[in-house]
Short mmCIF file of C-alpha atoms and ligand atoms in Angstrom, two decimals:
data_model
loop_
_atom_site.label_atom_id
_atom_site.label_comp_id
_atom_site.label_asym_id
_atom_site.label_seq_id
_atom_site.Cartn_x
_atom_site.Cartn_y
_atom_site.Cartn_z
CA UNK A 82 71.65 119.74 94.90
CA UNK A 83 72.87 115.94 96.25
CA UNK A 84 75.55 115.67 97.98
CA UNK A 85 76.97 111.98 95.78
CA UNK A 86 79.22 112.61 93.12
CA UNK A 87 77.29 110.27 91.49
CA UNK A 88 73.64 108.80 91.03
CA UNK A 89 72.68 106.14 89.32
CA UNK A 90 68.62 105.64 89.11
CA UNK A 91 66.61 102.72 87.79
CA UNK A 92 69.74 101.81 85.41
CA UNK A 93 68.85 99.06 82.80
CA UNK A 94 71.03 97.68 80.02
CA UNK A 95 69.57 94.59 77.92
CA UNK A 96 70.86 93.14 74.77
CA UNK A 97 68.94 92.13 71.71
CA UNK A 98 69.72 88.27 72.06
CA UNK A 99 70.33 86.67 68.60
CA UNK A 100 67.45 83.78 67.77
CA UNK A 101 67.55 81.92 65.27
CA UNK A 102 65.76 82.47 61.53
CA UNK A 103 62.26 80.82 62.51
CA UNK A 104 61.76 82.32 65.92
CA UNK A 105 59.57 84.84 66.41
CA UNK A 106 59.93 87.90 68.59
CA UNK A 107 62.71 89.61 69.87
CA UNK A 108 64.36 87.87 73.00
CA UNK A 109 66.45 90.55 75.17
CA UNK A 110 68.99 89.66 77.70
CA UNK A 111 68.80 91.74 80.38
CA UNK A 112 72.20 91.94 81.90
CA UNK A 113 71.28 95.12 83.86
CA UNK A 114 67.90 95.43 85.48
CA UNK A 115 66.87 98.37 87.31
CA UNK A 116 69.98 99.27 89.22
CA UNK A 117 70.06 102.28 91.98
CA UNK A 118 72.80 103.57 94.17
CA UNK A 119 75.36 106.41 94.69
CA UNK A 120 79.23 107.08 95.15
CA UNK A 121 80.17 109.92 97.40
CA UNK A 122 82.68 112.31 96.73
CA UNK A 123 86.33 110.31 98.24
CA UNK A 124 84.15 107.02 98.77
CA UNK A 125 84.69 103.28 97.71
CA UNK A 126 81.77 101.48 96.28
CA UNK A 127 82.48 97.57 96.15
CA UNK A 128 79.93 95.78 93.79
CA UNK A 129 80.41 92.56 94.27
CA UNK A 130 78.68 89.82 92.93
CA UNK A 131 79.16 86.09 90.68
CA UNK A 132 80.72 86.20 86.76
CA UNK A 133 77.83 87.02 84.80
CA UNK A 134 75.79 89.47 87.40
CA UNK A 135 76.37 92.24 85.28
CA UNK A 136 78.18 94.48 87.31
CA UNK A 137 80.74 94.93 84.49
CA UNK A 138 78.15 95.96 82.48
CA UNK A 139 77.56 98.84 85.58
CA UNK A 140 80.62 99.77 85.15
CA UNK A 141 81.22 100.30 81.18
CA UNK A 142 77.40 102.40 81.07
CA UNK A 143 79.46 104.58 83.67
CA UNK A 144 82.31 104.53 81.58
CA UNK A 145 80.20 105.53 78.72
CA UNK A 146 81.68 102.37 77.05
CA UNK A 147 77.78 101.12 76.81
CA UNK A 148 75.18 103.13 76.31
CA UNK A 149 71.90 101.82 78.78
CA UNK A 150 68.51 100.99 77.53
CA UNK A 151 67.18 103.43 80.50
CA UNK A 152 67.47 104.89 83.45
CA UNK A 153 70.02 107.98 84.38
CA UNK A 154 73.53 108.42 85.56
CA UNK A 155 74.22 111.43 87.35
CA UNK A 156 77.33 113.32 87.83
CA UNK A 157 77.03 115.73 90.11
CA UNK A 158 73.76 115.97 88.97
CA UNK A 159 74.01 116.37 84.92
CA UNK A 160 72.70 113.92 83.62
CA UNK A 161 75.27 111.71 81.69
CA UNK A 162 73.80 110.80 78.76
CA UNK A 163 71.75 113.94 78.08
CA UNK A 164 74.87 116.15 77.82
CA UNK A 165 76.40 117.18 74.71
CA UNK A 166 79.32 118.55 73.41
CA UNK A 167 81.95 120.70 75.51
CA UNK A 168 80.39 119.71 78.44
CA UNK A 169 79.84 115.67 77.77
CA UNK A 170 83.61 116.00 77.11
CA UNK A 171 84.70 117.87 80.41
CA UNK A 172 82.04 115.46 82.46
CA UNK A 173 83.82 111.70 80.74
CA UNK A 174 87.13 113.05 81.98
CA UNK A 175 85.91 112.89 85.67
CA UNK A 176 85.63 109.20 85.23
CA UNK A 177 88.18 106.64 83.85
CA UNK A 178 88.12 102.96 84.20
CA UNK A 179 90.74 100.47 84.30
CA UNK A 180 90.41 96.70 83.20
CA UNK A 181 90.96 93.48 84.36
CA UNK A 182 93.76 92.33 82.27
CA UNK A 183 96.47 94.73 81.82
CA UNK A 184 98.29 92.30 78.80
CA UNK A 185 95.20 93.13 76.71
CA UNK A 186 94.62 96.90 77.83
CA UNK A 187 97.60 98.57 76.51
CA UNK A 188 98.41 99.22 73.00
CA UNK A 189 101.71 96.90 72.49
CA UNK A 190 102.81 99.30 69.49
CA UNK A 191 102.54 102.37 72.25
CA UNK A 192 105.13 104.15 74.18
CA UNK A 193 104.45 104.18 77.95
CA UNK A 194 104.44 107.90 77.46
CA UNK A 195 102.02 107.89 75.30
CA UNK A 196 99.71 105.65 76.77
CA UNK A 197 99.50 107.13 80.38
CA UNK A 198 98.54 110.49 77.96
CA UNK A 199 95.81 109.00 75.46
CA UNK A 200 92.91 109.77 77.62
CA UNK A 201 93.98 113.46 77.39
CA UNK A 202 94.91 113.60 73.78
CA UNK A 203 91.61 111.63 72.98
CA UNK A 204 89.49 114.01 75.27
CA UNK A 205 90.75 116.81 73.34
CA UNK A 206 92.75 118.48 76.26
CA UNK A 207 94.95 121.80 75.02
CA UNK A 208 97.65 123.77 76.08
CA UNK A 209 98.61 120.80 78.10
CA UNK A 210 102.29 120.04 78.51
CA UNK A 211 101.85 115.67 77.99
CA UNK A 212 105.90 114.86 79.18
CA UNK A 213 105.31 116.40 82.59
CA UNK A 214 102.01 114.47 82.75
CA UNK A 215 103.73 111.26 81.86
CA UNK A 216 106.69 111.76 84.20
CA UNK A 217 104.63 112.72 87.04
CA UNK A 218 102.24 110.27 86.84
CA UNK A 219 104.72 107.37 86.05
CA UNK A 220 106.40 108.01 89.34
CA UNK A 221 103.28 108.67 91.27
CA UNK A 222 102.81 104.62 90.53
CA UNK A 223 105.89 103.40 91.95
CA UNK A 224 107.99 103.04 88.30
CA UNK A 225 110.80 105.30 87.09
CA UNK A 226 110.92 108.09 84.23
CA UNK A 227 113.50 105.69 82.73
CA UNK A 228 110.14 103.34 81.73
CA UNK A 229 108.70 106.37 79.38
CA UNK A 230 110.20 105.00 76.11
CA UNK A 231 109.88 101.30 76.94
CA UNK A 232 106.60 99.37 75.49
CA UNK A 233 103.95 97.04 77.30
CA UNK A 234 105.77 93.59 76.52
CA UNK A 235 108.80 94.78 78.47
CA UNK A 236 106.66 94.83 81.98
CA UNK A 237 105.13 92.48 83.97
CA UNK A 238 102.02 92.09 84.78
CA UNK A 239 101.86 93.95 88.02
CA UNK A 240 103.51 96.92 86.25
CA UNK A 241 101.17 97.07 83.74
CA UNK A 242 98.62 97.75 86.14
CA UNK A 243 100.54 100.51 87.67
CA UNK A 244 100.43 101.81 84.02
CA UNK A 245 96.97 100.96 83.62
CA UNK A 246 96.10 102.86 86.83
CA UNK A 247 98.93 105.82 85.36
CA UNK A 248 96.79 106.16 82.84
CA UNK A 249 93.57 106.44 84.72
CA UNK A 250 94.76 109.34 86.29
CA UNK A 251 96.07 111.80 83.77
CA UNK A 252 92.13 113.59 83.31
CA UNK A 253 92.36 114.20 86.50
CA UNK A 254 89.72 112.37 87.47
CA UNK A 255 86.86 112.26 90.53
CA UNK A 256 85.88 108.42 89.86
CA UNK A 257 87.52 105.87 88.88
CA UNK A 258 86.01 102.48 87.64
CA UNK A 259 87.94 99.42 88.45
CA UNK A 260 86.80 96.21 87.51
CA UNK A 261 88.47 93.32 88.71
CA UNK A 262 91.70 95.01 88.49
CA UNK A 263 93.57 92.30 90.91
CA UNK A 264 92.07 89.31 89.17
CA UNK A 265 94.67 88.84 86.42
CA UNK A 266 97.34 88.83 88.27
CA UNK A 267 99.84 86.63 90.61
CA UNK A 268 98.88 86.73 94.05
CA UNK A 269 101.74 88.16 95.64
CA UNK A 270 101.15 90.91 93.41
CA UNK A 271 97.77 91.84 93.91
CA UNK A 272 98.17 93.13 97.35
CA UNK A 273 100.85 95.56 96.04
CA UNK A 274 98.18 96.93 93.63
CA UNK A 275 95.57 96.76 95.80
CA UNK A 276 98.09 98.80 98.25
CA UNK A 277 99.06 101.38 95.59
CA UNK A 278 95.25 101.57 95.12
CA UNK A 279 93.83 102.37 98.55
CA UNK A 280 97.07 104.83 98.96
CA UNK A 281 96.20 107.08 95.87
CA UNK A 282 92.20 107.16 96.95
CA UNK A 283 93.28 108.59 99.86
CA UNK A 284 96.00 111.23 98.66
CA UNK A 285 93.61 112.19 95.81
CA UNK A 286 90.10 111.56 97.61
CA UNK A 287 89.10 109.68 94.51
CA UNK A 288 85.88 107.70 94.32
CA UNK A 289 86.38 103.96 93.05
CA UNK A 290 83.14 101.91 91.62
CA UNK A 291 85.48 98.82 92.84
CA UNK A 292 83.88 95.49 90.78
CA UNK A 293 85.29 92.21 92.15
CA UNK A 294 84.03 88.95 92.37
CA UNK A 295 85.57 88.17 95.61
CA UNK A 296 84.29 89.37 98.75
CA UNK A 297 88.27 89.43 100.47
CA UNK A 298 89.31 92.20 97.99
CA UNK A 299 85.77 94.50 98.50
CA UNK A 300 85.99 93.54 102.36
CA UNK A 301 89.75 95.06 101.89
CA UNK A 302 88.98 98.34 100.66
CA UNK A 303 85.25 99.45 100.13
CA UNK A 304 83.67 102.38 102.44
CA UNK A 305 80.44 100.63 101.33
CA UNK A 306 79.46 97.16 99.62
CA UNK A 307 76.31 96.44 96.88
CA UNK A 308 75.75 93.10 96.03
CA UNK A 309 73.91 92.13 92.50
CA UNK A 310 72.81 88.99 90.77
CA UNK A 311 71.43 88.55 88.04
CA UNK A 312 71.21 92.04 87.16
CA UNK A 313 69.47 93.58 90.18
CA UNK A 314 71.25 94.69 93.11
CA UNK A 315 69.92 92.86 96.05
CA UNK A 316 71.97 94.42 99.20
CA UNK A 317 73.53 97.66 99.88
CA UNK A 318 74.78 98.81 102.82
CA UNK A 319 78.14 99.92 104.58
CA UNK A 320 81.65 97.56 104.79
CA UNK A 321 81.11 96.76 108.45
CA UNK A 322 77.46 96.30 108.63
CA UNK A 323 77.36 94.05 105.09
CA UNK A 324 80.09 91.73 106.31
CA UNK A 325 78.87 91.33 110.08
CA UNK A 326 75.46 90.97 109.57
CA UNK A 327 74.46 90.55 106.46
CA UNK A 328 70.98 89.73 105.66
CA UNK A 329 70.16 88.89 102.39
CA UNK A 330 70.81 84.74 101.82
CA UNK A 331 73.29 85.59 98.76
CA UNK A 332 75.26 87.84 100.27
CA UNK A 333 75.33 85.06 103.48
CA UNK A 334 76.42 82.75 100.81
CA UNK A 335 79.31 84.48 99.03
CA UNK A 336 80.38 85.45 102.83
CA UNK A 337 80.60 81.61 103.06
CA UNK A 338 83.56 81.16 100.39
CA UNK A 339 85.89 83.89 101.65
CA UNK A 340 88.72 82.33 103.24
CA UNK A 341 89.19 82.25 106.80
CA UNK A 342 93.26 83.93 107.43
CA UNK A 343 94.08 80.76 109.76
CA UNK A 344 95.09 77.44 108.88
CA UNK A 345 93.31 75.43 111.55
CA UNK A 346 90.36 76.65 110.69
CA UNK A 347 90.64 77.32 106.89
CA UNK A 348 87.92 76.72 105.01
CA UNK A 349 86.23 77.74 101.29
CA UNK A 350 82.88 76.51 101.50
CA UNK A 351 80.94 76.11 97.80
CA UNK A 352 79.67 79.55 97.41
CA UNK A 353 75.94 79.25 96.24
CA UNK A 354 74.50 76.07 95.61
CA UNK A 355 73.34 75.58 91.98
CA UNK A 356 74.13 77.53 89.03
CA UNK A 357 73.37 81.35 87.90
CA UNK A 358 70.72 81.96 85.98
CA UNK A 359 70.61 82.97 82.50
CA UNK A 360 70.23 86.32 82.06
CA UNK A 361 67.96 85.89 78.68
CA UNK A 362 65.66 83.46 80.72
CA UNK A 363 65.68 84.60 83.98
CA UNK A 364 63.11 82.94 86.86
CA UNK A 365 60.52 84.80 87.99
CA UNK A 366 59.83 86.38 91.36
CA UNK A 367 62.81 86.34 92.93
CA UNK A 368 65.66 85.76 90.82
CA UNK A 369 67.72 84.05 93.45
CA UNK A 370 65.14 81.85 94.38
CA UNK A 371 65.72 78.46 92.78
CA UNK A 372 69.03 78.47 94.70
CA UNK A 373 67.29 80.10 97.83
CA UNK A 374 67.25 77.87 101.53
CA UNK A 375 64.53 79.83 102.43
CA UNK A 376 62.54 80.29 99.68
CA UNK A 377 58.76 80.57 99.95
CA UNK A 378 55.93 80.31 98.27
CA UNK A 379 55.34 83.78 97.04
CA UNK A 380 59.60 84.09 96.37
CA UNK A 381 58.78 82.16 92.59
CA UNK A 382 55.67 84.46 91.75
CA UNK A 383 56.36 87.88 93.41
CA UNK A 384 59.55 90.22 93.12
CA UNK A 385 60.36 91.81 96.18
CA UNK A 386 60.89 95.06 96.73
CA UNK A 387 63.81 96.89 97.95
CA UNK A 388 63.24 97.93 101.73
CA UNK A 389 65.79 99.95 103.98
CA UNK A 390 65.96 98.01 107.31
CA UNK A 391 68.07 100.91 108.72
CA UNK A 392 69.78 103.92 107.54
CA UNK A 393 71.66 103.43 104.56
CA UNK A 394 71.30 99.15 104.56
CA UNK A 395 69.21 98.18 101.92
CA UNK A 396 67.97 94.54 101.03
CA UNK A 397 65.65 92.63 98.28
CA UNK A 398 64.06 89.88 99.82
CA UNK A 399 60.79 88.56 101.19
CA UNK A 400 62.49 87.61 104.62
CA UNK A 401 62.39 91.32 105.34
CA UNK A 402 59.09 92.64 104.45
CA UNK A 403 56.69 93.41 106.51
CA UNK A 404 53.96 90.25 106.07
FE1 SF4 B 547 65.31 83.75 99.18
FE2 SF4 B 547 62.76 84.48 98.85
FE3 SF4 B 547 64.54 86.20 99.85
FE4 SF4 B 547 64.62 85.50 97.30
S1 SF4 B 547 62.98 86.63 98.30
S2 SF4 B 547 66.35 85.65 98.68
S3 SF4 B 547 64.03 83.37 97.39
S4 SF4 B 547 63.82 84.27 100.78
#
């Protein structure tokens, strides 16, 4: 038996992409494209990557929001998608998700009671007793039991993330999936949630899939970072070995743009040059390489391979393999 709470092998999601009446042949976008990694139990995954890379699309075939052309998700070790019945049910409460915009993620016509307890009711959950739930949990997020009866439009935005995150937590669950949960929201703000965040991993041991565009927020609080484009994961390694040497020339890039915490020397460099691709027309070899400084030759005809340069640091790239 593995030791991860969760496995996710050879994961790919594409899309049937609409043409138009004369064309012939189906086109497929393929947002997700052979994706492999793990979560530990009480660990913080940070996938991190530009709009578009499809780790939000990660995240919602974890969810079960999106069901993937192939591949496997494990949870400790059943396969997600294979279950059925009772035990599908009691395996989709150990993971919840909460969204980047918390105006659009509660039900306005909804209680705050009742929304931090809709996972449970819609899970099926019985002989459960919902207003202790709700009270307990509202608290645990830094608001008051006096906020039970209230509805979303009568909270800010920061609070509705605490809600959001209330919510998350009422199956109980082992791993949570937040994507871009910061994003929406005023600066000064984020850090609180980000705070409130890192604080309940630890007092629960929770596992976070943590999706973010920017590098500052996975540097914050990720045990481990994976970087994607273009629907492939291209490095994977721990925090501290990711951010001081990393080695593939994306990951160098988006390590560019994250702000330096001094005035004198700030500075937010472009972070890649050139656009993403698109993911229906994707160019071959290496997907990253029309935007590459080192490109080669053989990076526009060949994929590379993923190689482990040392234990646990994994990268996609020519640079790295042996010639
Ligand atoms: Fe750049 Fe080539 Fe490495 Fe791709 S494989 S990142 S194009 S050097």
């Amino acid at each position: 038996m593995s030791s991860h709470l969760v496995r996710v092998d050879n994961l790919k999601v594409y899309y049937e992409k609409k043409t138009g009446l004369l064309s012939l042949g189906k086109k497929y976008i393929k947002a997700v494209d052979g994706v492999s990694f793990y979560i530990n139990k009480g660990e913080v995954l940070g996938l991190v990557g530009e709009s578009g890379s499809g780790k939000t699309t990660v995240g919602k075939a974890l969810a079960g929001i999106i069901e993937p052309t192939s591949g496997h998700i494990y949870i400790e070790d059943k396969d997600l998608y294979a279950l059925k019945g009772e035990e599908q049910r009691r395996m989709r409460m150990k993971i919840q998700i909460i969204f980047q915009n918390p105006f659009s993620s509660l039900d306005p016509r909804m209680r705050i009671k009742d929304i931090i307890v809709e996972p449970l009711k819609i899970m099926g959950a019985k002989d459960v007793d919902y207003e202790t739930i709700a009270k307990e949990l509202i608290e645990k997020v830094g608001l008051s039991i006096h906020h039970l009866n209230r509805y979303p439009h009568q909270f800010s935005g920061g609070q509705r993330q605490r809600i959001a995150i209330a919510r998350a937590l009422s199956t109980n669950p082992d791993l949570i999936i937040a994507d871009e949960p910061t994003s929406a929201l005023d600066v000064s703000i984020q850090a609180q949630i980000l705070n409130l965040m890192w604080d309940l991993q630890k007092e629960l041991n929770l596992s976070y899939l943590f999706i973010s565009h920017d590098m500052g927020v996975i540097r914050y609080i990720s045990n481990r970072i994976a970087v994607m484009y273009a629907g492939k994961l291209v490095e994977v390694g721990d925090t501290k070995t990711v951010l001081e040497s990393p080695l593939h020339p994306y990951t160098q890039s988006l390590l560019k743009a994250v702000p330096i915490p001094d005035p004198k020397k700030a500075r937010r460099e472009r972070i890649v040059v050139g656009e993403p691709p698109d993911p229906a027309n994707p160019p071959s070899g290496c997907r990253f390489h029309p935007r590459c400084p080192y490109k080669m030759d053989i990076c526009g005809e060949d994929e590379p391979k993923e190689i482990r340069v040392n234990s646990g640091h994994r990268i996609t790239c020519f640079l790295y393999q042996e010639k």
